[in-house]
Short mmCIF file of C-alpha atoms in Angstrom, two decimals:
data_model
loop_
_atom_site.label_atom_id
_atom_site.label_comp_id
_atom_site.label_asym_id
_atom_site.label_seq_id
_atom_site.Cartn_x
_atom_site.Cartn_y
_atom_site.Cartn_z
CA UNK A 1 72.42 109.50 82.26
CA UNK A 2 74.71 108.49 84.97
CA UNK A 3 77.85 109.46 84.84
CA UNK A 4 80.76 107.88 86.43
CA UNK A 5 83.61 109.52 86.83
CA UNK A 6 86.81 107.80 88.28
CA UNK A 7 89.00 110.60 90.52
CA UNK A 8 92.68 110.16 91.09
CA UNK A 9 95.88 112.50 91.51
CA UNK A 10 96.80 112.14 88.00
CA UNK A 11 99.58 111.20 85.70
CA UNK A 12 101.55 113.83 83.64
CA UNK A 13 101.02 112.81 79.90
CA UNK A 14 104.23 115.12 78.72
CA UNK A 15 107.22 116.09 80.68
CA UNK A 16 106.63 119.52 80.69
CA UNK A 17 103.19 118.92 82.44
CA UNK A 18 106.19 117.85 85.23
CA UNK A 19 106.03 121.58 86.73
CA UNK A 20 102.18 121.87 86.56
CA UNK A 21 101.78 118.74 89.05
CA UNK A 22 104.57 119.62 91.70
CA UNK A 23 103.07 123.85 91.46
CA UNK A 24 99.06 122.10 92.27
CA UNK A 25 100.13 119.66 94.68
CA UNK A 26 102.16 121.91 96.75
CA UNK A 27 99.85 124.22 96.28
CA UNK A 28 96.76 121.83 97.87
CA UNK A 29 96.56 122.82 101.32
CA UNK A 30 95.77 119.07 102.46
CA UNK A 31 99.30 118.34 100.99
CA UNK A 32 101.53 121.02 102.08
CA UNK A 33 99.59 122.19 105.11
CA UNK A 34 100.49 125.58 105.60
CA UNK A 35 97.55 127.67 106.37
CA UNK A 36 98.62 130.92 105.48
CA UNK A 37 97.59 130.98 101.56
CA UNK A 38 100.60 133.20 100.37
CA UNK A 39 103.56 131.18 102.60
CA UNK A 40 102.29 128.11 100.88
CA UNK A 41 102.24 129.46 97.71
CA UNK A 42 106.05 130.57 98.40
CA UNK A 43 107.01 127.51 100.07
CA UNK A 44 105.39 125.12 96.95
CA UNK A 45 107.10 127.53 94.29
CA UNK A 46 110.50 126.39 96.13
CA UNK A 47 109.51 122.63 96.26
CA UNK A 48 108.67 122.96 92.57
CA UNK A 49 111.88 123.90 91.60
CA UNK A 50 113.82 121.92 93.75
CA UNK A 51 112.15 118.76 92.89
CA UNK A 52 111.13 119.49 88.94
CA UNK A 53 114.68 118.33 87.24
CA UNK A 54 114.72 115.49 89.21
CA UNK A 55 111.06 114.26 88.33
CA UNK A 56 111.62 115.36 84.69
CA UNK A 57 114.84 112.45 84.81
CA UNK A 58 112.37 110.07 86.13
CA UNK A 59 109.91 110.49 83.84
CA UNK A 60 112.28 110.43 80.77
CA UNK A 61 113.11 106.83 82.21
CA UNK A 62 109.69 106.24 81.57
CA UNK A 63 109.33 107.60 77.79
CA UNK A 64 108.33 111.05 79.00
CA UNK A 65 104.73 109.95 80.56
CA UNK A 66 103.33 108.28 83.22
CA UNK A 67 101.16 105.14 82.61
CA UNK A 68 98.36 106.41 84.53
CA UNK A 69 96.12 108.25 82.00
CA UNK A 70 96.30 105.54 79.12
CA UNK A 71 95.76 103.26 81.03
CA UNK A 72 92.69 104.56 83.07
CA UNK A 73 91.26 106.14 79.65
CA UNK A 74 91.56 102.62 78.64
CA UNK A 75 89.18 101.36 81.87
CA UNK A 76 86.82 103.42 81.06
CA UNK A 77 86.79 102.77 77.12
CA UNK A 78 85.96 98.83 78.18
CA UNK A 79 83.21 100.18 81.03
CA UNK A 80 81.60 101.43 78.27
CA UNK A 81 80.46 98.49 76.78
CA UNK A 82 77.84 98.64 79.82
CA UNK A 83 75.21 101.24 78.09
CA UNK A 84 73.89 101.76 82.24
CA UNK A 85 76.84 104.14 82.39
CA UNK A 86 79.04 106.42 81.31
CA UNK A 87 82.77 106.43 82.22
CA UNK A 88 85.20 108.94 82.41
CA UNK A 89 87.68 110.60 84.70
CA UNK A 90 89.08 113.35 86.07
CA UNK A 91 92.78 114.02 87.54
CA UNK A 92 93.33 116.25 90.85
CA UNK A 93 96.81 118.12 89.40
CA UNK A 94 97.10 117.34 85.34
CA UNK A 95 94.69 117.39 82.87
CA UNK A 96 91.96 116.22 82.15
CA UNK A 97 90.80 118.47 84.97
CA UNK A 98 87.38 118.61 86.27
CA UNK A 99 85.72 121.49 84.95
CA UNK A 100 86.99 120.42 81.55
CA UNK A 101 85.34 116.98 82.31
CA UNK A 102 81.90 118.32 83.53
CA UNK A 103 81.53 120.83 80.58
CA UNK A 104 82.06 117.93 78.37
CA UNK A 105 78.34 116.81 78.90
CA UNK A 106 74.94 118.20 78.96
CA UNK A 107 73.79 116.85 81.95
CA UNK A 108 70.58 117.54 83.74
CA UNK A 109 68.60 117.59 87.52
CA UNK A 110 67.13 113.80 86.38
CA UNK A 111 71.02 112.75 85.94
CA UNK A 112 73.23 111.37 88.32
CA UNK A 113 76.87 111.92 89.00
CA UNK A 114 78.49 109.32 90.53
CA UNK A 115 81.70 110.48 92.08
CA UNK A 116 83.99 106.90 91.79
CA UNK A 117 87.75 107.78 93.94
CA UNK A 118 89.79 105.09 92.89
CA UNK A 119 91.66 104.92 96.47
CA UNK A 120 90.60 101.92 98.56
CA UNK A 121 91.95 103.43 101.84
CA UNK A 122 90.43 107.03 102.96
CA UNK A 123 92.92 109.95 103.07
CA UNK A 124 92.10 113.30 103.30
CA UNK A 125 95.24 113.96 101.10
CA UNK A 126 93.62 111.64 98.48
CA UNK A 127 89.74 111.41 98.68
CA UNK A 128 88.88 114.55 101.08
CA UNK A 129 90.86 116.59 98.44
CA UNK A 130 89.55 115.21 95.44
CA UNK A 131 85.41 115.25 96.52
CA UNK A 132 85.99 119.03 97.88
CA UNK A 133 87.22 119.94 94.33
CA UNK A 134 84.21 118.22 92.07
CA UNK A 135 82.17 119.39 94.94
CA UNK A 136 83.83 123.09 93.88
CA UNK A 137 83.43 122.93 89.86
CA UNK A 138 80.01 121.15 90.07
CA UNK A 139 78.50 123.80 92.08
CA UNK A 140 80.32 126.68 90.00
CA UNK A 141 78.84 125.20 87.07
CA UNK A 142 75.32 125.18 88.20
CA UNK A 143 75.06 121.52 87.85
CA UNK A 144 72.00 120.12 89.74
CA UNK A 145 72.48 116.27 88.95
CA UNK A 146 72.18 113.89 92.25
CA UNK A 147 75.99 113.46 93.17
CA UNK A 148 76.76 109.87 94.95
CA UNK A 149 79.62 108.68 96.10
CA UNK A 150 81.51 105.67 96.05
CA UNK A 151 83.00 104.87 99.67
CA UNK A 152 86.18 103.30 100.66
CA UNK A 153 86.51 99.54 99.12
CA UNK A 154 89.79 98.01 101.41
CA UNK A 155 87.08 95.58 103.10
CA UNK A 156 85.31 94.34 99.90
CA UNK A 157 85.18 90.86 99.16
CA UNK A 158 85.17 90.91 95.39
CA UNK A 159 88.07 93.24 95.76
CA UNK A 160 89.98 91.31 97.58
CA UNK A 161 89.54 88.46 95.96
CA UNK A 162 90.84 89.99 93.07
CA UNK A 163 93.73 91.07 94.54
CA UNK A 164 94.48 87.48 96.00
CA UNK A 165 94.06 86.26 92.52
CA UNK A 166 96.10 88.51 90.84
CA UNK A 167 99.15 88.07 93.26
CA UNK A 168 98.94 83.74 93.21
CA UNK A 169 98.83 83.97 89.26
CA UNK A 170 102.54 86.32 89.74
CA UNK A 171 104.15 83.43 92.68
CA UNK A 172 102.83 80.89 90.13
CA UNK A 173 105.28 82.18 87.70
CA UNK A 174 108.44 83.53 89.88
CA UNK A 175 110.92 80.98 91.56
CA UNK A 176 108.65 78.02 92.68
CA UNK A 177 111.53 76.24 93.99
CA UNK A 178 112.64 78.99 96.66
CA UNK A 179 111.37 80.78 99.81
CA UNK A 180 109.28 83.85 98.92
CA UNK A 181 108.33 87.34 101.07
CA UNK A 182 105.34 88.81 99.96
CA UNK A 183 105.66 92.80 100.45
CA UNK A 184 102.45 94.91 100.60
CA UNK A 185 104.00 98.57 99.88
CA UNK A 186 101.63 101.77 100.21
CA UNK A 187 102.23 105.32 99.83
CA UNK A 188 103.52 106.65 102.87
CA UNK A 189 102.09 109.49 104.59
CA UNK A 190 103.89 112.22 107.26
CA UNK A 191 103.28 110.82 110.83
CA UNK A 192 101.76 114.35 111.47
CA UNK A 193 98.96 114.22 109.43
CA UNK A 194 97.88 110.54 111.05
CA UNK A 195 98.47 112.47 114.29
CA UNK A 196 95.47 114.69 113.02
CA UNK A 197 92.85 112.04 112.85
CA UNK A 198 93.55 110.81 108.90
CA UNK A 199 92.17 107.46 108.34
CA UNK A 200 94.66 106.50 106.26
CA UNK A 201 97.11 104.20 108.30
CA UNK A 202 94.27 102.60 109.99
CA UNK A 203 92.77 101.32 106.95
CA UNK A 204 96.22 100.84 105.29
CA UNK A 205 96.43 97.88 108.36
CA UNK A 206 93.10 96.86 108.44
CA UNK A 207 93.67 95.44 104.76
CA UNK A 208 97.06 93.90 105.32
CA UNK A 209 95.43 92.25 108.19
CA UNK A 210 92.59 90.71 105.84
CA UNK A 211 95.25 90.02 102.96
CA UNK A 212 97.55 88.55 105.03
CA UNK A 213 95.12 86.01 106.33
CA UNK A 214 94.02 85.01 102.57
CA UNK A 215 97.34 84.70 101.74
CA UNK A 216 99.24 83.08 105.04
CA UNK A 217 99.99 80.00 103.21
CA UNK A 218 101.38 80.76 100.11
CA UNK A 219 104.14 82.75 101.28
CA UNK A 220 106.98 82.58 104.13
CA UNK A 221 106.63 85.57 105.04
CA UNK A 222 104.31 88.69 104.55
CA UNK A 223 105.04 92.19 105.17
CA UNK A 224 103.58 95.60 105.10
CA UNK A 225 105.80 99.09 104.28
CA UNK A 226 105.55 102.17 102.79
CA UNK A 227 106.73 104.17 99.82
CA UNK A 228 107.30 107.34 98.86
CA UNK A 229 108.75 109.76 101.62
CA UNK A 230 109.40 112.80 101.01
CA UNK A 231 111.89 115.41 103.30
CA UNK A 232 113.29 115.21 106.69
CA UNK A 233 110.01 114.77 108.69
CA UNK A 234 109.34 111.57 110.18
CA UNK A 235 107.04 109.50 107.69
CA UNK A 236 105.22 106.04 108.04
CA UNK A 237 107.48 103.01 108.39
CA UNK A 238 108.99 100.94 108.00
CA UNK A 239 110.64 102.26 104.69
CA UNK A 240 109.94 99.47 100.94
CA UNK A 241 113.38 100.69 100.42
CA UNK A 242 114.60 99.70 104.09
CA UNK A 243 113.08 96.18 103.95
CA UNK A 244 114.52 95.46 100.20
CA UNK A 245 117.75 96.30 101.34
CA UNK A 246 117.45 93.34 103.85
CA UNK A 247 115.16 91.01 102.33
CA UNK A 248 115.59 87.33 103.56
CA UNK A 249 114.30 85.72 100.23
CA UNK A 250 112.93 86.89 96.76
CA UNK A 251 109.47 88.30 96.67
CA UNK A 252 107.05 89.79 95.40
CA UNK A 253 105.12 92.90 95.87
CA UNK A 254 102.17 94.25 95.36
CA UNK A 255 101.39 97.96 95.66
CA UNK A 256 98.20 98.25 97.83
CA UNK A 257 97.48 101.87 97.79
CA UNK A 258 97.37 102.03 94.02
CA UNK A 259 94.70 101.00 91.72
CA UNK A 260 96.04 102.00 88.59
CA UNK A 261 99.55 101.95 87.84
CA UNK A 262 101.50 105.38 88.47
CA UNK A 263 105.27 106.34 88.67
CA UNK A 264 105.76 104.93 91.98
CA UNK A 265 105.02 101.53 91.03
CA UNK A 266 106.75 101.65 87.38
CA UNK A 267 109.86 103.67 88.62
CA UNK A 268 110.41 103.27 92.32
CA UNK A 269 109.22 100.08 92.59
CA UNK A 270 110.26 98.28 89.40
CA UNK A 271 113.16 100.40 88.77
CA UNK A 272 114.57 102.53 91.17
CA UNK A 273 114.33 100.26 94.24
CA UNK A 274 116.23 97.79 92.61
CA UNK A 275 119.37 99.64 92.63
CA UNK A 276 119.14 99.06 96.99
CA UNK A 277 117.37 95.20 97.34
CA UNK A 278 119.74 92.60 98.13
CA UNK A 279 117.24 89.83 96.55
CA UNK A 280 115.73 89.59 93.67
CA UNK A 281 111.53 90.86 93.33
CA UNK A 282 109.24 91.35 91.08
CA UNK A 283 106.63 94.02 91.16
CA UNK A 284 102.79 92.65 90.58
CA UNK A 285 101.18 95.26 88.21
CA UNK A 286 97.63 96.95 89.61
CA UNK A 287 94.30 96.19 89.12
CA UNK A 288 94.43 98.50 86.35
CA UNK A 289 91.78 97.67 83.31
CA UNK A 290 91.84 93.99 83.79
CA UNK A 291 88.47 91.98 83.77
CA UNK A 292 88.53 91.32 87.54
CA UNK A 293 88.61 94.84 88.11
CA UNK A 294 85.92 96.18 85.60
CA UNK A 295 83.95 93.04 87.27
CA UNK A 296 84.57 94.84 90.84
CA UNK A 297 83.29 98.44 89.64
CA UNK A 298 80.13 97.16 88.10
CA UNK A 299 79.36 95.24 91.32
CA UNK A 300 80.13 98.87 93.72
CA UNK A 301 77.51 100.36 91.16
CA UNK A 302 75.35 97.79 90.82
CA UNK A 303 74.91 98.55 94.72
CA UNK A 304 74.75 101.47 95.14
CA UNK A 305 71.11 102.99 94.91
#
């Protein structure tokens, strides 16, 4: 068997799973960097409750869930079809956690484990995180399986051309007759964890660059920001909400960090953003379980060995 199992932060499936996601990832020491175990177990306890009302009012917004699980359960229900693997996937701070994952099959020293991060930009606060805790349950589990791993995917062609084709198909359909921005928002990240050597921004750039190029002539202008801060230290910018605020035209955006669709693209982006932008925009949804996408993840595997 080869399993393939898709790793991501995770989406809480129930409001009160709200708690459990801000406790773990304030509690995940590539997050809140504090290397004292006990101060960062104090210090996330009083993130958790500070922020926990307010995500609980964001999710109800959203019908008490995040998209993310249904819609990556529903990714790997199409995969599948493909009898060369199995699909599932595990989440870093909400169920369905790894161990839970892992004990779900019988696998063996002839299987393979193919360890799938669905980030296309390394992070250590995203991949490095993720890997170290398979890497953690598979070896406390005794599994002997060969473990591969999928790299980072920003410079892929396929990828990219999916993402190109998925953002002309949205400007075909929003205000043909007007001047358009095209905004590439990721996640931001604190400017001291860059300063440490993270990857992150780097690649973050690296695919506007190639995107931006694709795309030059379909657009008036093209723009990269990020999402997502969080307290008073000094984040990567400019600011999504900054640049909405004093957009020029209408546009669209497309969330580049994400590959399946989350509460920052659902609620900041498509709903809480537009309480600030001056113009009008409309949010292009993520690869998520379209064709284009499953096409994309059969071709990284198909490569792989």
């Amino acid at each position: 068997m080869k399993l393939v199992l898709f790793l991501n932060m995770g989406g809480v499936s129930k409001i009160e799973d709200c708690e459990l996601f801000l406790k773990n990832m304030f509690n995940d020491p590539y997050i809140l960097g504090i290397k004292n175990k006990f101060l960062r177990k104090i210090v996330a306890f009083l993130i958790t409750k500070m922020r926990l009302k307010t995500m609980q009012k964001n999710y109800e917004i959203l019908g008490g869930k995040s998209p993310l699980n249904e819609i990556t359960s529903n990714l790997c229900t199409k995969l599948n079809k493909d009898k060369n693997f199995k699909f599932d996937f595990v989440n870093l701070y909400v169920p369905p956690f790894a161990k839970e994952v892992l004990e779900k099959y019988s696998l063996k020293e002839n299987d393979e484990i193919i360890l799938f991060p669905l980030y296309p930009h390394h992070s250590q606060t995203t991949i490095t995180t993720s890997l170290e805790v398979l890497e953690k349950n598979i070896n406390a589990l005794n599994i002997k399986s060969k473990i591969s791993i999928i790299d980072v995917f920003y410079k892929d062609k396929l990828y990219n051309q999916m993402i190109k084709k998925h953002i002309l198909r949205e400007n075909e359909n929003f205000k043909n007759d007007k001047k358009k921005t095209l905004i590439f928002s990721a996640h931001s990240l604190p400017i001291s964890v860059i300063e440490k050597g993270d990857l992150y921004e780097k690649h973050t750039i690296e695919h506007f660059e190639i995107l931006k190029n694709e795309l030059k002539d379909h657009f008036d202008e093209i723009l990269l920001s990020y999402q997502s801060k969080l307290g008073p230290v000094k984040w990567l910018e400019p600011n999504t909400s900054d640049i909405l605020k004093n957009l020029k035209n209408d546009a669209l955006i497309y969330p580049i960090s994400f590959c399946i669709d989350c509460s920052e693209t659902v609620f900041e982006l498509d709903i809480e953003y537009k309480k600030i932008s001056n113009k009008d925009y409309k949010v292009i949804p993520c690869p998520n379980d379209s064709i284009e996408f499953q096409a994309f993840i059969l071709s990284k595997l198909s490569n792989l060995n």
